[in-house]
Amino acid sequence: MIPNEATAATTDPTAESTALRTARQLQHLTDRADITDLLDRYLRSLDEGVLDEAWGRAFYTEDATAEMPIGTVRGRDAVVRRIREGMALFDRTMHLGGNPVIDVDGDRATVHGAQLSTHVLADGSGALFLSGGRADNTLVRTPDGWRIATSVLRIAWTQGTPPHLPPDRGPVAAA
């Protein structure tokens, strides 16, 4: 628990300000660790393929917005549905995130990082489709921990055979 200002007024100000500063630093580090863990578990879960309602609640706020190469959707249920549709295009995947820049401001945080995704097409060809880009996320602290409120995946490059997309889905090609 972070010491409050009332406590600071009744004790040694130097010791109390040091305790308050230490408590805030510890909270900041804990938040960063929790956010990193959430995003690492998220990318790993894409490769494990269990993309149900419980999965959505574990990662997204109810009013989440996601902008992906296959379109933008709003609301957790729509996000889960769209991710499930996208992942169904592939037989196997490997998603890696890196170089995150995490800025925490109270109960909100932004995370900007790189994402490299390797996909084996589900069409039986065994063809590979790779993409690299940038993932920009806004997270909020909820009673259940940090959750993604907005996510934007911007593809910078692709290589290999892209999947065949339904006509109502955006292109997977580099933007």
CSV table of C-alpha atoms in Angstrom, one decimal, residues 3-170:
chain,number,residue,atom,x,y,z
A,3,PRO,CA,1.7,5.7,2.1
A,4,ASN,CA,-0.8,8.6,1.9
A,5,GLU,CA,-0.2,12.3,2.4
A,6,ALA,CA,-1.8,12.4,5.9
A,7,THR,CA,0.7,9.8,7.1
A,8,ALA,CA,3.5,11.9,5.6
A,9,ALA,CA,2.5,14.9,7.7
A,10,THR,CA,2.7,13.1,11.0
A,11,THR,CA,6.1,11.4,10.6
A,12,ASP,CA,9.6,12.4,9.5
A,13,PRO,CA,9.1,14.1,6.1
A,14,THR,CA,12.4,12.8,4.7
A,15,ALA,CA,11.7,9.2,5.6
A,16,GLU,CA,8.1,9.4,4.6
A,17,SER,CA,8.9,10.9,1.2
A,18,THR,CA,11.5,8.2,0.6
A,19,ALA,CA,8.9,5.6,1.6
A,20,LEU,CA,6.3,7.2,-0.7
A,21,ARG,CA,8.8,7.4,-3.6
A,22,THR,CA,9.8,3.8,-3.1
A,23,ALA,CA,6.2,2.6,-3.0
A,24,ARG,CA,5.4,4.5,-6.2
A,25,GLN,CA,8.5,3.0,-7.9
A,26,LEU,CA,7.5,-0.5,-6.8
A,27,GLN,CA,4.0,0.0,-8.1
A,28,HIS,CA,5.3,1.3,-11.4
A,29,LEU,CA,7.6,-1.8,-11.8
A,30,THR,CA,4.8,-4.1,-10.8
A,31,ASP,CA,2.5,-2.5,-13.4
A,32,ARG,CA,5.2,-2.9,-16.1
A,33,ALA,CA,5.8,-6.5,-15.2
A,34,ASP,CA,2.0,-7.3,-15.2
A,35,ILE,CA,1.6,-5.6,-18.6
A,36,THR,CA,4.5,-7.4,-20.1
A,37,ASP,CA,3.2,-10.7,-18.8
A,38,LEU,CA,-0.3,-10.0,-20.2
A,39,LEU,CA,1.0,-9.2,-23.7
A,40,ASP,CA,3.4,-12.1,-23.7
A,41,ARG,CA,0.6,-14.5,-22.7
A,42,TYR,CA,-1.6,-12.9,-25.3
A,43,LEU,CA,0.8,-13.6,-28.2
A,44,ARG,CA,1.5,-17.1,-26.9
A,45,SER,CA,-2.3,-17.8,-26.7
A,46,LEU,CA,-2.7,-16.9,-30.3
A,47,ASP,CA,-0.5,-19.9,-31.2
A,48,GLU,CA,-2.3,-22.2,-28.8
A,49,GLY,CA,-5.6,-21.6,-30.5
A,50,VAL,CA,-8.1,-21.5,-27.7
A,51,LEU,CA,-9.9,-18.3,-28.6
A,52,ASP,CA,-13.2,-18.5,-26.7
A,53,GLU,CA,-15.1,-16.0,-24.5
A,54,ALA,CA,-13.0,-16.7,-21.4
A,55,TRP,CA,-9.9,-16.0,-23.6
A,56,GLY,CA,-11.4,-12.7,-24.6
A,57,ARG,CA,-12.2,-11.7,-21.0
A,58,ALA,CA,-8.6,-12.5,-20.0
A,59,PHE,CA,-7.2,-10.0,-22.4
A,60,TYR,CA,-9.7,-7.4,-23.5
A,61,THR,CA,-12.0,-4.9,-22.0
A,62,GLU,CA,-15.7,-5.2,-22.8
A,63,ASP,CA,-15.6,-2.1,-25.0
A,64,ALA,CA,-12.2,-2.9,-26.7
A,65,THR,CA,-11.4,-1.8,-30.2
A,66,ALA,CA,-9.0,-3.7,-32.4
A,67,GLU,CA,-7.5,-2.5,-35.7
A,68,MET,CA,-6.0,-5.4,-37.6
A,69,PRO,CA,-5.0,-6.1,-41.2
A,70,ILE,CA,-8.4,-7.9,-41.6
A,71,GLY,CA,-10.4,-5.0,-40.4
A,72,THR,CA,-11.3,-2.9,-37.4
A,73,VAL,CA,-13.9,-4.1,-34.9
A,74,ARG,CA,-15.4,-2.7,-31.6
A,75,GLY,CA,-16.5,-4.6,-28.6
A,76,ARG,CA,-14.8,-7.6,-27.0
A,77,ASP,CA,-17.1,-10.2,-28.6
A,78,ALA,CA,-16.4,-8.7,-32.1
A,79,VAL,CA,-12.7,-8.7,-31.4
A,80,VAL,CA,-12.7,-12.3,-30.3
A,81,ARG,CA,-14.8,-13.3,-33.4
A,82,ARG,CA,-12.5,-11.4,-35.8
A,83,ILE,CA,-9.3,-12.8,-34.3
A,84,ARG,CA,-10.8,-16.3,-34.4
A,85,GLU,CA,-11.7,-15.8,-38.1
A,86,GLY,CA,-8.2,-14.5,-38.9
A,87,MET,CA,-6.4,-17.4,-37.0
A,88,ALA,CA,-8.6,-19.9,-38.8
A,89,LEU,CA,-6.7,-19.0,-42.0
A,90,PHE,CA,-3.6,-20.7,-40.6
A,91,ASP,CA,-2.8,-24.3,-39.6
A,92,ARG,CA,0.0,-23.2,-37.2
A,93,THR,CA,1.5,-19.9,-36.1
A,94,MET,CA,4.3,-18.3,-34.1
A,95,HIS,CA,3.8,-14.8,-32.8
A,96,LEU,CA,6.7,-12.9,-31.3
A,97,GLY,CA,6.7,-9.5,-29.7
A,98,GLY,CA,9.6,-7.4,-28.8
A,99,ASN,CA,11.2,-4.0,-27.9
A,100,PRO,CA,8.1,-2.8,-25.9
A,101,VAL,CA,8.0,0.8,-24.8
A,102,ILE,CA,5.6,0.9,-21.9
A,103,ASP,CA,4.3,4.1,-20.4
A,104,VAL,CA,2.1,3.8,-17.3
A,105,ASP,CA,0.0,6.7,-16.2
A,106,GLY,CA,-2.1,5.7,-13.2
A,107,ASP,CA,-4.7,3.2,-14.4
A,108,ARG,CA,-3.9,3.6,-18.1
A,109,ALA,CA,-0.9,2.5,-20.1
A,110,THR,CA,0.4,2.6,-23.6
A,111,VAL,CA,2.6,-0.1,-25.1
A,112,HIS,CA,4.4,0.3,-28.5
A,113,GLY,CA,6.4,-2.7,-29.7
A,114,ALA,CA,7.4,-4.8,-32.7
A,115,GLN,CA,5.6,-8.0,-33.7
A,116,LEU,CA,6.8,-10.7,-36.0
A,117,SER,CA,4.3,-13.4,-37.0
A,118,THR,CA,5.0,-16.6,-38.9
A,119,HIS,CA,2.0,-18.5,-40.3
A,120,VAL,CA,1.5,-21.9,-42.0
A,121,LEU,CA,-1.5,-21.6,-44.3
A,122,ALA,CA,-4.5,-23.8,-43.5
A,123,ASP,CA,-5.1,-24.6,-47.2
A,124,GLY,CA,-3.0,-27.8,-47.0
A,125,SER,CA,-0.2,-26.3,-49.1
A,126,GLY,CA,2.2,-25.9,-46.2
A,127,ALA,CA,3.1,-22.4,-47.6
A,128,LEU,CA,4.5,-19.9,-45.2
A,129,PHE,CA,3.3,-16.3,-44.7
A,130,LEU,CA,5.4,-14.0,-42.6
A,131,SER,CA,4.6,-10.5,-41.4
A,132,GLY,CA,6.4,-7.9,-39.4
A,133,GLY,CA,5.1,-4.7,-38.0
A,134,ARG,CA,4.2,-2.6,-35.1
A,135,ALA,CA,1.7,-3.2,-32.3
A,136,ASP,CA,0.4,-0.2,-30.5
A,137,ASN,CA,-1.9,-0.9,-27.5
A,138,THR,CA,-3.7,1.1,-24.8
A,139,LEU,CA,-4.4,-0.8,-21.6
A,140,VAL,CA,-6.5,-0.1,-18.6
A,141,ARG,CA,-6.4,-1.4,-15.0
A,142,THR,CA,-9.5,-3.3,-14.2
A,143,PRO,CA,-10.6,-5.1,-11.0
A,144,ASP,CA,-9.2,-8.3,-12.8
A,145,GLY,CA,-5.9,-6.7,-13.7
A,146,TRP,CA,-4.6,-5.0,-16.8
A,147,ARG,CA,-6.7,-5.4,-20.0
A,148,ILE,CA,-6.3,-4.3,-23.6
A,149,ALA,CA,-8.7,-1.4,-24.4
A,150,THR,CA,-7.4,-0.6,-27.9
A,151,SER,CA,-5.0,-2.4,-30.1
A,152,VAL,CA,-3.6,-1.4,-33.5
A,153,LEU,CA,-1.4,-3.8,-35.6
A,154,ARG,CA,0.3,-2.1,-38.5
A,155,ILE,CA,2.0,-4.4,-40.9
A,156,ALA,CA,5.3,-3.0,-42.3
A,157,TRP,CA,6.2,-5.9,-44.5
A,158,THR,CA,5.2,-9.4,-45.6
A,159,GLN,CA,6.9,-12.3,-47.2
A,160,GLY,CA,5.5,-15.5,-48.7
A,161,THR,CA,2.1,-16.6,-49.7
A,162,PRO,CA,-0.8,-14.6,-48.1
A,163,PRO,CA,-4.0,-16.4,-47.2
A,164,HIS,CA,-7.1,-16.0,-49.3
A,165,LEU,CA,-9.3,-13.5,-47.6
A,166,PRO,CA,-13.1,-13.2,-47.9
A,167,PRO,CA,-14.0,-10.1,-49.9
A,168,ASP,CA,-15.3,-8.2,-46.8
A,169,ARG,CA,-11.9,-8.4,-45.1
A,170,GLY,CA,-9.0,-5.9,-45.5
